[in-house]
mmCIF file of C-alpha atoms in Angstrom:
data_model
loop_
_atom_site.group_PDB
_atom_site.id
_atom_site.type_symbol
_atom_site.label_atom_id
_atom_site.label_comp_id
_atom_site.label_asym_id
_atom_site.label_seq_id
_atom_site.Cartn_x
_atom_site.Cartn_y
_atom_site.Cartn_z
ATOM 1 C CA MET A 20 -51.566 12.285 -141.087
ATOM 2 C CA ASP A 21 -48.561 14.556 -142.360
ATOM 3 C CA THR A 22 -50.908 17.554 -143.131
ATOM 4 C CA LYS A 23 -52.014 17.564 -139.256
ATOM 5 C CA ARG A 24 -48.386 17.653 -137.682
ATOM 6 C CA GLN A 25 -47.584 21.022 -139.936
ATOM 7 C CA ASP A 26 -51.019 22.388 -139.367
ATOM 8 C CA GLU A 27 -50.106 22.168 -135.618
ATOM 9 C CA ALA A 28 -46.464 23.090 -135.667
ATOM 10 C CA PRO A 29 -47.600 26.836 -135.698
ATOM 11 C CA ALA A 30 -49.584 26.841 -132.301
ATOM 12 C CA ARG A 31 -46.224 24.614 -130.571
ATOM 13 C CA GLN A 32 -43.690 27.287 -131.621
ATOM 14 C CA PRO A 33 -44.465 30.068 -129.821
ATOM 15 C CA ARG A 34 -44.910 28.819 -126.484
ATOM 16 C CA ASP A 35 -41.072 26.829 -126.650
ATOM 17 C CA ARG A 36 -39.899 30.641 -128.070
ATOM 18 C CA ASP A 37 -41.702 31.806 -124.581
ATOM 19 C CA ARG A 38 -40.556 29.380 -122.501
ATOM 20 C CA ARG A 39 -37.009 29.675 -124.022
ATOM 21 C CA ARG A 40 -36.772 33.493 -122.660
ATOM 22 C CA TRP A 41 -36.717 32.202 -118.971
ATOM 23 C CA PRO A 42 -33.602 30.794 -117.745
ATOM 24 C CA ARG A 43 -33.337 27.317 -116.510
ATOM 25 C CA GLU A 44 -32.612 27.017 -113.088
ATOM 26 C CA GLY A 45 -28.216 25.836 -112.179
ATOM 27 C CA GLN A 46 -27.812 28.070 -115.872
ATOM 28 C CA PRO A 47 -24.201 30.363 -115.473
ATOM 29 C CA HIS A 48 -26.041 33.308 -114.953
ATOM 30 C CA ASP A 49 -28.020 33.121 -112.245
ATOM 31 C CA GLU A 50 -24.862 32.185 -110.275
ATOM 32 C CA ALA A 51 -24.257 36.293 -110.451
ATOM 33 C CA ALA A 52 -27.876 37.040 -109.535
ATOM 34 C CA PRO A 53 -28.905 38.636 -106.140
ATOM 35 C CA SER A 54 -29.287 36.169 -103.284
ATOM 36 C CA LEU A 55 -33.171 36.486 -102.644
ATOM 37 C CA VAL A 56 -33.023 34.075 -99.801
ATOM 38 C CA PRO A 57 -35.379 35.389 -96.789
ATOM 39 C CA VAL A 58 -32.864 36.962 -94.009
ATOM 40 C CA LEU A 59 -35.721 37.928 -90.867
ATOM 41 C CA GLU A 60 -36.359 35.419 -88.305
ATOM 42 C CA PRO A 61 -38.632 36.961 -85.649
ATOM 43 C CA LEU A 62 -38.694 37.654 -81.975
ATOM 44 C CA ALA A 63 -41.812 36.210 -81.039
ATOM 45 C CA PHE A 64 -42.965 36.902 -77.065
ATOM 46 C CA SER A 65 -46.867 35.777 -76.287
ATOM 47 C CA THR A 66 -47.566 35.572 -72.612
ATOM 48 C CA LEU A 67 -50.896 33.057 -74.065
ATOM 49 C CA GLU A 68 -49.971 30.318 -72.986
ATOM 50 C CA LEU A 69 -48.463 30.945 -69.106
ATOM 51 C CA ALA A 70 -51.019 30.301 -66.344
ATOM 52 C CA PRO A 71 -53.138 33.430 -66.694
ATOM 53 C CA ARG A 72 -52.170 34.433 -63.345
ATOM 54 C CA ASP A 73 -48.669 35.053 -64.648
ATOM 55 C CA GLN A 74 -48.953 36.418 -67.500
ATOM 56 C CA PHE A 75 -49.292 40.548 -66.386
ATOM 57 C CA ALA A 76 -46.258 39.788 -64.482
ATOM 58 C CA ALA A 77 -44.543 38.267 -67.662
ATOM 59 C CA TRP A 78 -45.461 41.417 -69.594
ATOM 60 C CA GLN A 79 -43.986 43.759 -67.135
ATOM 61 C CA LEU A 80 -40.954 42.181 -67.681
ATOM 62 C CA HIS A 81 -40.917 42.330 -71.431
ATOM 63 C CA MET A 82 -40.962 45.904 -70.885
ATOM 64 C CA ALA A 83 -39.276 46.608 -68.534
ATOM 65 C CA PRO A 84 -36.602 48.329 -70.577
ATOM 66 C CA LEU A 85 -38.816 50.539 -72.160
ATOM 67 C CA VAL A 86 -41.677 51.447 -69.780
ATOM 68 C CA ASP A 87 -43.313 50.257 -66.364
ATOM 69 C CA VAL A 88 -46.831 49.029 -67.423
ATOM 70 C CA ARG A 89 -49.986 48.909 -64.919
ATOM 71 C CA LEU A 90 -53.556 47.447 -64.702
ATOM 72 C CA PRO A 91 -56.221 49.438 -65.045
ATOM 73 C CA ASP A 92 -57.825 49.885 -61.522
ATOM 74 C CA ASP A 93 -61.000 47.606 -61.962
ATOM 75 C CA LYS A 94 -58.825 44.645 -62.989
ATOM 76 C CA SER A 95 -56.344 42.241 -60.982
ATOM 77 C CA PRO A 96 -53.372 40.050 -62.166
ATOM 78 C CA ASP A 97 -55.656 36.940 -61.974
ATOM 79 C CA ASP A 98 -57.695 38.277 -64.620
ATOM 80 C CA GLY A 99 -55.162 37.366 -66.852
ATOM 81 C CA PHE A 100 -53.861 39.225 -69.707
ATOM 82 C CA PRO A 101 -53.474 37.464 -73.228
ATOM 83 C CA ALA A 102 -50.550 40.206 -75.343
ATOM 84 C CA SER A 103 -48.215 39.264 -77.981
ATOM 85 C CA HIS A 104 -45.340 41.199 -79.191
ATOM 86 C CA THR A 105 -43.671 39.912 -82.704
ATOM 87 C CA ALA A 106 -40.020 41.527 -83.115
ATOM 88 C CA TRP A 107 -38.032 42.469 -86.704
ATOM 89 C CA ASN A 108 -34.884 43.195 -86.503
ATOM 90 C CA LEU A 109 -33.931 45.137 -89.903
ATOM 91 C CA GLY A 110 -30.766 46.712 -88.703
ATOM 92 C CA GLY A 111 -31.472 49.839 -88.579
ATOM 93 C CA MET A 112 -34.716 49.830 -86.990
ATOM 94 C CA LEU A 113 -36.990 47.177 -85.295
ATOM 95 C CA ILE A 114 -40.549 46.736 -86.056
ATOM 96 C CA VAL A 115 -43.066 45.446 -83.822
ATOM 97 C CA GLN A 116 -46.387 43.945 -84.063
ATOM 98 C CA GLN A 117 -48.124 44.608 -80.447
ATOM 99 C CA ARG A 118 -51.420 43.003 -78.964
ATOM 100 C CA ALA A 119 -52.235 44.141 -75.703
ATOM 101 C CA PRO A 120 -55.103 44.649 -73.430
ATOM 102 C CA ALA A 121 -55.669 48.079 -71.850
ATOM 103 C CA HIS A 122 -52.949 49.311 -69.366
ATOM 104 C CA SER A 123 -51.364 52.179 -68.259
ATOM 105 C CA TYR A 124 -47.345 52.807 -69.171
ATOM 106 C CA ILE A 125 -44.697 55.403 -67.956
ATOM 107 C CA ARG A 126 -40.957 55.447 -69.110
ATOM 108 C CA SER A 127 -40.419 57.840 -65.914
ATOM 109 C CA ALA A 128 -37.391 60.034 -64.827
ATOM 110 C CA ALA A 129 -35.209 57.331 -63.102
ATOM 111 C CA LYS A 130 -35.762 55.060 -65.662
ATOM 112 C CA LEU A 131 -34.476 57.328 -68.170
ATOM 113 C CA ARG A 132 -31.592 57.373 -66.178
ATOM 114 C CA SER A 133 -30.410 53.568 -65.537
ATOM 115 C CA SER A 134 -31.272 53.643 -69.566
ATOM 116 C CA SER A 135 -28.810 54.369 -72.750
ATOM 117 C CA ILE A 136 -32.232 53.676 -74.927
ATOM 118 C CA ASP A 137 -33.297 56.995 -76.352
ATOM 119 C CA HIS A 138 -34.071 56.107 -79.904
ATOM 120 C CA TRP A 139 -38.122 57.540 -81.970
ATOM 121 C CA TYR A 140 -41.032 54.968 -82.497
ATOM 122 C CA ILE A 141 -43.852 55.851 -84.339
ATOM 123 C CA VAL A 142 -46.823 53.818 -83.358
ATOM 124 C CA LEU A 143 -49.373 53.086 -86.276
ATOM 125 C CA SER A 144 -53.065 52.040 -84.249
ATOM 126 C CA ARG A 145 -54.930 49.381 -85.847
ATOM 127 C CA THR A 146 -57.549 49.065 -83.008
ATOM 128 C CA GLY A 147 -58.015 50.971 -79.461
ATOM 129 C CA ARG A 148 -56.567 54.347 -78.758
ATOM 130 C CA SER A 149 -54.455 55.561 -76.322
ATOM 131 C CA TRP A 150 -53.741 59.325 -74.714
ATOM 132 C CA THR A 151 -49.827 59.774 -73.967
ATOM 133 C CA GLU A 152 -49.033 62.915 -71.702
ATOM 134 C CA VAL A 153 -45.201 64.656 -72.563
ATOM 135 C CA ASP A 154 -45.035 68.390 -70.440
ATOM 136 C CA ARG A 155 -48.334 68.455 -69.584
ATOM 137 C CA ARG A 156 -49.304 67.917 -73.381
ATOM 138 C CA VAL A 157 -51.358 64.132 -74.445
ATOM 139 C CA ALA A 158 -51.428 63.699 -77.757
ATOM 140 C CA GLU A 159 -54.715 61.289 -77.952
ATOM 141 C CA THR A 160 -54.742 58.815 -80.971
ATOM 142 C CA GLN A 161 -57.319 55.833 -82.423
ATOM 143 C CA SER A 162 -57.646 53.820 -85.041
ATOM 144 C CA GLY A 163 -55.535 54.181 -88.444
ATOM 145 C CA LYS A 164 -53.691 57.072 -86.875
ATOM 146 C CA LEU A 165 -49.534 57.490 -87.100
ATOM 147 C CA GLU A 166 -48.204 59.243 -83.252
ATOM 148 C CA ILE A 167 -44.899 59.799 -83.077
ATOM 149 C CA ARG A 168 -42.637 59.946 -79.551
ATOM 150 C CA SER A 169 -38.617 59.963 -78.187
ATOM 151 C CA LEU A 170 -37.610 57.582 -75.762
ATOM 152 C CA GLY A 171 -35.131 60.510 -75.030
ATOM 153 C CA TYR A 172 -38.149 62.007 -72.920
ATOM 154 C CA PRO A 173 -39.992 61.343 -69.618
ATOM 155 C CA PHE A 174 -43.652 60.125 -70.857
ATOM 156 C CA ARG A 175 -47.011 58.785 -69.357
ATOM 157 C CA GLY A 176 -50.178 57.099 -70.477
ATOM 158 C CA ARG A 177 -52.783 55.084 -71.505
ATOM 159 C CA VAL A 178 -54.474 52.502 -73.832
ATOM 160 C CA THR A 179 -57.620 50.385 -74.231
ATOM 161 C CA ASP A 180 -57.293 46.599 -75.735
ATOM 162 C CA SER A 181 -55.612 47.445 -78.927
ATOM 163 C CA GLU A 182 -53.354 46.119 -81.626
ATOM 164 C CA SER A 183 -50.662 48.282 -83.093
ATOM 165 C CA LEU A 184 -47.421 48.238 -85.059
ATOM 166 C CA PHE A 185 -44.297 49.809 -83.741
ATOM 167 C CA LEU A 186 -41.254 51.260 -85.437
ATOM 168 C CA TYR A 187 -38.474 51.877 -83.334
ATOM 169 C CA LEU A 188 -35.712 54.025 -84.791
ATOM 170 C CA PRO A 189 -32.141 55.205 -83.901
ATOM 171 C CA ARG A 190 -31.757 58.648 -82.353
ATOM 172 C CA ASP A 191 -28.650 58.956 -84.762
ATOM 173 C CA LEU A 192 -30.574 57.834 -88.422
ATOM 174 C CA PHE A 193 -31.658 61.640 -87.816
ATOM 175 C CA SER A 194 -28.943 63.405 -86.683
ATOM 176 C CA ASP A 195 -29.062 65.979 -90.054
ATOM 177 C CA ALA A 196 -32.991 66.386 -88.723
ATOM 178 C CA ALA A 197 -32.868 65.956 -85.091
ATOM 179 C CA SER A 198 -34.696 69.737 -84.466
ATOM 180 C CA THR A 199 -37.405 68.350 -86.852
ATOM 181 C CA LEU A 200 -38.283 65.770 -84.950
ATOM 182 C CA ASP A 201 -38.123 67.065 -81.960
ATOM 183 C CA ALA A 202 -40.304 69.192 -81.864
ATOM 184 C CA LYS A 203 -42.641 67.010 -83.396
ATOM 185 C CA ASN A 204 -42.165 64.696 -80.817
ATOM 186 C CA ASN A 205 -45.556 63.453 -78.985
ATOM 187 C CA SER A 206 -47.252 64.289 -82.165
ATOM 188 C CA ILE A 207 -49.888 62.621 -84.291
ATOM 189 C CA LEU A 208 -49.491 62.761 -88.147
ATOM 190 C CA SER A 209 -51.790 63.845 -90.553
ATOM 191 C CA GLY A 210 -51.867 65.503 -94.246
ATOM 192 C CA ASN A 211 -51.196 62.801 -97.026
ATOM 193 C CA PHE A 212 -47.683 62.057 -96.611
ATOM 194 C CA ALA A 213 -48.420 60.381 -92.768
ATOM 195 C CA ASP A 214 -51.324 58.662 -94.865
ATOM 196 C CA LEU A 215 -48.420 57.428 -97.810
ATOM 197 C CA LEU A 216 -46.403 57.037 -94.559
ATOM 198 C CA ALA A 217 -49.174 54.389 -93.236
ATOM 199 C CA ASP A 218 -48.998 52.615 -96.517
ATOM 200 C CA TYR A 219 -45.823 52.294 -96.695
ATOM 201 C CA VAL A 220 -45.361 50.628 -93.064
ATOM 202 C CA ASN A 221 -48.124 48.744 -94.224
ATOM 203 C CA SER A 222 -46.924 46.825 -97.389
ATOM 204 C CA VAL A 223 -43.555 46.693 -95.518
ATOM 205 C CA GLU A 224 -45.475 44.610 -92.962
ATOM 206 C CA ALA A 225 -47.105 42.568 -95.464
ATOM 207 C CA ARG A 226 -43.864 41.590 -96.780
ATOM 208 C CA LEU A 227 -41.326 41.049 -93.516
ATOM 209 C CA ARG A 228 -41.173 36.961 -93.962
ATOM 210 C CA SER A 229 -39.749 37.605 -97.897
ATOM 211 C CA LEU A 230 -37.241 40.736 -97.153
ATOM 212 C CA THR A 231 -33.820 39.822 -98.475
ATOM 213 C CA ALA A 232 -30.587 41.705 -97.201
ATOM 214 C CA GLU A 233 -30.567 43.986 -99.907
ATOM 215 C CA ASP A 234 -33.579 44.717 -98.676
ATOM 216 C CA LEU A 235 -33.253 45.953 -95.769
ATOM 217 C CA PRO A 236 -31.031 49.501 -95.974
ATOM 218 C CA ARG A 237 -32.844 50.549 -98.622
ATOM 219 C CA ILE A 238 -36.789 50.228 -96.344
ATOM 220 C CA VAL A 239 -34.036 51.720 -93.414
ATOM 221 C CA HIS A 240 -33.499 54.350 -95.893
ATOM 222 C CA ALA A 241 -37.170 55.341 -97.702
ATOM 223 C CA THR A 242 -38.792 54.967 -93.640
ATOM 224 C CA ARG A 243 -36.260 57.436 -92.537
ATOM 225 C CA SER A 244 -37.039 59.915 -96.169
ATOM 226 C CA MET A 245 -40.800 59.732 -95.642
ATOM 227 C CA ILE A 246 -40.844 60.748 -91.272
ATOM 228 C CA ILE A 247 -39.264 63.375 -92.231
ATOM 229 C CA ALA A 248 -41.913 64.409 -95.523
ATOM 230 C CA CYS A 249 -43.800 64.433 -92.561
ATOM 231 C CA LEU A 250 -42.889 66.148 -90.360
ATOM 232 C CA ALA A 251 -41.237 69.417 -92.825
ATOM 233 C CA PRO A 252 -42.823 72.123 -91.352
ATOM 234 C CA PRO A 253 -43.892 75.305 -92.772
ATOM 235 C CA ALA A 254 -40.739 77.817 -94.278
ATOM 236 C CA ASP A 255 -42.927 81.051 -93.696
ATOM 237 C CA HIS A 256 -43.289 80.192 -89.694
ATOM 238 C CA ALA A 257 -40.763 82.208 -87.847
ATOM 239 C CA ALA A 258 -41.314 81.320 -84.407
ATOM 240 C CA ALA A 259 -41.299 77.729 -85.865
ATOM 241 C CA ALA A 260 -38.130 78.347 -87.542
ATOM 242 C CA GLU A 261 -36.432 79.675 -83.536
ATOM 243 C CA GLN A 262 -37.144 76.794 -82.134
ATOM 244 C CA LEU A 263 -35.891 74.517 -84.220
ATOM 245 C CA ALA A 264 -32.583 76.046 -83.769
ATOM 246 C CA SER A 265 -32.973 76.376 -79.847
ATOM 247 C CA VAL A 266 -33.541 72.479 -80.287
ATOM 248 C CA GLY A 267 -30.880 72.176 -82.896
ATOM 249 C CA LEU A 268 -27.937 73.507 -80.566
ATOM 250 C CA MET A 269 -29.279 70.849 -78.079
ATOM 251 C CA GLU A 270 -29.300 68.104 -80.098
ATOM 252 C CA ARG A 271 -25.835 69.396 -81.451
ATOM 253 C CA ALA A 272 -24.401 69.854 -77.510
ATOM 254 C CA ARG A 273 -25.982 66.287 -76.606
ATOM 255 C CA ARG A 274 -24.122 65.243 -79.432
ATOM 256 C CA TYR A 275 -20.895 66.577 -77.924
ATOM 257 C CA VAL A 276 -21.301 65.554 -74.622
ATOM 258 C CA GLN A 277 -21.680 61.997 -75.144
ATOM 259 C CA ASN A 278 -18.916 62.018 -77.675
ATOM 260 C CA ASN A 279 -16.346 63.647 -74.875
ATOM 261 C CA LEU A 280 -17.714 61.791 -71.293
ATOM 262 C CA ASP A 281 -13.785 60.634 -70.821
ATOM 263 C CA ALA A 282 -12.919 64.128 -72.146
ATOM 264 C CA ALA A 283 -10.828 65.648 -68.771
ATOM 265 C CA HIS A 284 -11.286 68.874 -71.715
ATOM 266 C CA LEU A 285 -15.547 68.980 -71.862
ATOM 267 C CA THR A 286 -16.137 72.221 -69.457
ATOM 268 C CA PRO A 287 -18.626 74.977 -70.508
ATOM 269 C CA ASP A 288 -15.923 76.904 -71.762
ATOM 270 C CA SER A 289 -14.701 73.481 -74.695
ATOM 271 C CA MET A 290 -18.471 73.223 -75.979
ATOM 272 C CA CYS A 291 -18.561 76.850 -76.445
ATOM 273 C CA ARG A 292 -15.618 76.648 -78.315
ATOM 274 C CA ALA A 293 -16.795 73.964 -79.909
ATOM 275 C CA LEU A 294 -20.502 75.315 -80.313
ATOM 276 C CA GLY A 295 -19.322 78.305 -81.794
ATOM 277 C CA VAL A 296 -21.417 80.486 -78.600
ATOM 278 C CA SER A 297 -21.793 82.298 -75.253
ATOM 279 C CA ARG A 298 -21.673 80.953 -72.148
ATOM 280 C CA SER A 299 -24.612 83.257 -71.955
ATOM 281 C CA ARG A 300 -26.258 80.615 -74.343
ATOM 282 C CA LEU A 301 -25.196 77.961 -73.329
ATOM 283 C CA TYR A 302 -26.293 78.517 -70.412
ATOM 284 C CA GLN A 303 -29.861 79.228 -71.376
ATOM 285 C CA LEU A 304 -30.220 75.966 -73.715
ATOM 286 C CA PHE A 305 -29.607 73.642 -70.524
ATOM 287 C CA GLU A 306 -31.673 75.443 -68.071
ATOM 288 C CA PRO A 307 -34.133 72.997 -68.149
ATOM 289 C CA SER A 308 -31.479 70.180 -68.134
ATOM 290 C CA GLY A 309 -30.483 71.536 -64.343
ATOM 291 C CA GLY A 310 -27.608 73.176 -66.063
ATOM 292 C CA VAL A 311 -24.456 72.565 -68.462
ATOM 293 C CA LEU A 312 -22.212 71.036 -65.761
ATOM 294 C CA HIS A 313 -25.423 68.971 -63.642
ATOM 295 C CA TYR A 314 -25.986 67.304 -67.950
ATOM 296 C CA ILE A 315 -22.327 66.355 -67.964
ATOM 297 C CA GLN A 316 -22.633 64.884 -64.443
ATOM 298 C CA SER A 317 -25.641 62.724 -64.981
ATOM 299 C CA ARG A 318 -24.361 61.935 -68.535
ATOM 300 C CA ARG A 319 -21.237 60.650 -67.296
ATOM 301 C CA LEU A 320 -22.979 59.037 -63.771
ATOM 302 C CA LEU A 321 -24.906 57.175 -66.746
ATOM 303 C CA ALA A 322 -21.720 55.532 -68.659
ATOM 304 C CA ALA A 323 -20.576 54.481 -65.664
ATOM 305 C CA HIS A 324 -23.700 52.463 -64.466
ATOM 306 C CA VAL A 325 -23.241 51.013 -67.674
ATOM 307 C CA ALA A 326 -19.633 50.306 -67.590
ATOM 308 C CA LEU A 327 -20.460 49.106 -64.393
ATOM 309 C CA SER A 328 -23.380 47.256 -65.524
ATOM 310 C CA ASP A 329 -21.491 45.226 -68.114
ATOM 311 C CA PRO A 330 -19.932 41.901 -66.929
ATOM 312 C CA ALA A 331 -17.745 42.265 -69.358
ATOM 313 C CA ASP A 332 -15.963 44.853 -68.339
ATOM 314 C CA SER A 333 -13.319 43.642 -65.324
ATOM 315 C CA ARG A 334 -12.054 47.081 -64.611
ATOM 316 C CA ARG A 335 -11.572 48.510 -60.627
ATOM 317 C CA ILE A 336 -14.397 50.797 -59.744
ATOM 318 C CA VAL A 337 -12.247 53.408 -59.167
ATOM 319 C CA ASP A 338 -10.922 53.282 -62.776
ATOM 320 C CA ILE A 339 -14.159 53.663 -63.848
ATOM 321 C CA ALA A 340 -14.502 56.460 -62.044
ATOM 322 C CA GLU A 341 -11.513 58.244 -63.506
ATOM 323 C CA THR A 342 -12.137 57.211 -66.153
ATOM 324 C CA PHE A 343 -15.682 59.046 -66.352
ATOM 325 C CA GLY A 344 -13.531 62.404 -65.139
ATOM 326 C CA PHE A 345 -14.773 61.536 -61.498
ATOM 327 C CA SER A 346 -10.708 62.789 -59.442
ATOM 328 C CA SER A 347 -11.885 60.328 -56.014
ATOM 329 C CA ALA A 348 -13.609 57.369 -55.409
ATOM 330 C CA ALA A 349 -15.285 58.785 -52.305
ATOM 331 C CA ASN A 350 -16.633 61.954 -54.949
ATOM 332 C CA PHE A 351 -17.740 59.259 -57.262
ATOM 333 C CA SER A 352 -19.869 57.325 -54.844
ATOM 334 C CA ARG A 353 -21.647 60.279 -53.535
ATOM 335 C CA ALA A 354 -22.293 61.028 -57.122
ATOM 336 C CA PHE A 355 -23.764 57.591 -57.844
ATOM 337 C CA SER A 356 -25.759 57.133 -54.962
ATOM 338 C CA LYS A 357 -27.188 60.265 -55.254
ATOM 339 C CA GLU A 358 -28.474 59.490 -58.939
ATOM 340 C CA PHE A 359 -29.255 56.278 -58.721
ATOM 341 C CA GLY A 360 -30.566 55.605 -54.879
ATOM 342 C CA TYR A 361 -27.598 52.689 -54.576
ATOM 343 C CA SER A 362 -23.715 52.711 -54.274
ATOM 344 C CA PRO A 363 -21.246 51.754 -57.436
ATOM 345 C CA ARG A 364 -20.657 48.426 -55.402
ATOM 346 C CA GLU A 365 -24.020 48.105 -54.750
ATOM 347 C CA GLY A 366 -25.128 48.597 -58.222
ATOM 348 C CA ARG A 367 -22.232 45.891 -59.950
ATOM 349 C CA SER A 368 -23.118 43.491 -57.361
ATOM 350 C CA THR A 369 -27.053 43.779 -58.828
ATOM 351 C CA MET A 370 -26.380 43.670 -62.094
ATOM 352 C CA MET A 371 -24.020 40.882 -62.036
ATOM 353 C CA LEU A 372 -25.682 38.228 -59.724
ATOM 354 C CA PRO A 373 -28.484 37.380 -62.467
ATOM 355 C CA ARG A 374 -25.792 36.543 -64.931
ATOM 356 C CA PRO A 375 -24.906 33.081 -65.765
ATOM 357 C CA ALA A 376 -21.149 32.567 -65.563
ATOM 358 C CA HIS A 377 -20.719 32.209 -69.509
ATOM 359 C CA SER A 378 -17.956 33.253 -71.660
ATOM 360 C CA VAL A 379 -18.313 36.560 -72.918
ATOM 361 C CA SER A 380 -18.830 35.873 -76.208
ATOM 362 C CA LEU A 381 -22.409 33.562 -75.149
ATOM 363 C CA ALA A 382 -23.472 36.015 -72.701
ATOM 364 C CA GLU A 383 -22.891 38.715 -76.392
ATOM 365 C CA ARG A 384 -25.144 36.396 -78.231
ATOM 366 C CA GLU A 385 -27.442 35.625 -75.846
ATOM 367 C CA LYS A 386 -27.622 39.790 -74.876
ATOM 368 C CA THR A 387 -28.835 40.793 -78.423
ATOM 369 C CA SER A 388 -30.786 37.602 -79.266
ATOM 370 C CA SER A 389 -33.720 39.309 -76.614
ATOM 371 C CA PHE A 390 -35.579 42.548 -77.534
ATOM 372 C CA GLU A 391 -33.547 44.612 -74.972
ATOM 373 C CA GLY A 392 -30.895 43.403 -76.347
ATOM 374 C CA TRP A 393 -31.757 44.582 -80.017
ATOM 375 C CA LEU A 394 -32.778 47.666 -78.337
ATOM 376 C CA LYS A 395 -29.800 48.218 -76.888
ATOM 377 C CA ALA A 396 -27.676 47.231 -80.260
ATOM 378 C CA LEU A 397 -30.070 49.322 -82.311
ATOM 379 C CA GLY A 398 -28.113 51.971 -84.917
ATOM 380 C CA SER A 399 -24.457 50.888 -82.374
#
């Protein structure tokens, strides 16, 4: 018996040593290890539990912050619209898993005027096909392809019964590469980097439920780097370089205007000095936007619209008008009505009435727990 135990001992020893290599739960050095607790909670929306006749109206309301949607001509709301939309908030990026029947969509100039959302988004199509038009240029995509588009420009299109993955990224995330992205607006991505990006996005989606707090900023940074790599222009394309320079200058001008909306010195002269360009170059740059002064006024009116729509902002209408450079309430009211089709007072009452009379903190929590709230907070 003693000989048998001696023979068995060497066989057990390696397993004992292997076990001792792994720390036990509760040992002191475990406390210093990073947390591996998953942090993402999806925001799920589905029409499947609604009556068929109510499904499309619910989908229209859910998508309203981004686009207006319509049924195909041969479809009726009574036919039903079984769709699902699951959003994941990574802080600097939203990932959305979407399934929807065929429909058309439009992000109109009117919607842009009343929306502060100007993010970039990338679509990875899983099934179905889509056609999207921007400035009379149509991008056609199909299963397995990636497309990139800006929510800062009007567009319209249609899609067949489809399943897709959407990535929403704030414009400021690409502030140093804005010209590169703007030149590729409404494009289908192709090449090795596009294939690598698609593989990467698929792998991130597969791990959404297990991602930790430390993972999120790294994933956003890696996604940004891969998108820029996909869009990098050929160094020897002189025409493309000139176009990118103009788009880059426009981006700088846009940011300058946005950062100085409440400044009295926001004028074409101050912009020329800040951007280092001549007046003729500045006017040429803003000609497609209706001119420099028109662009400045439009952005100020939009900022005033956002302030009026904020239930936490109790300032008088005349005070909001003065903040954004309007010398009189009458001038502000005329310009606001022309821009949006209703008066500032009507805009405030329309936006305020549906909101419950909760405290500001509760209202803010409710706002950020919706898809619209996530979109508005993205990048802020």
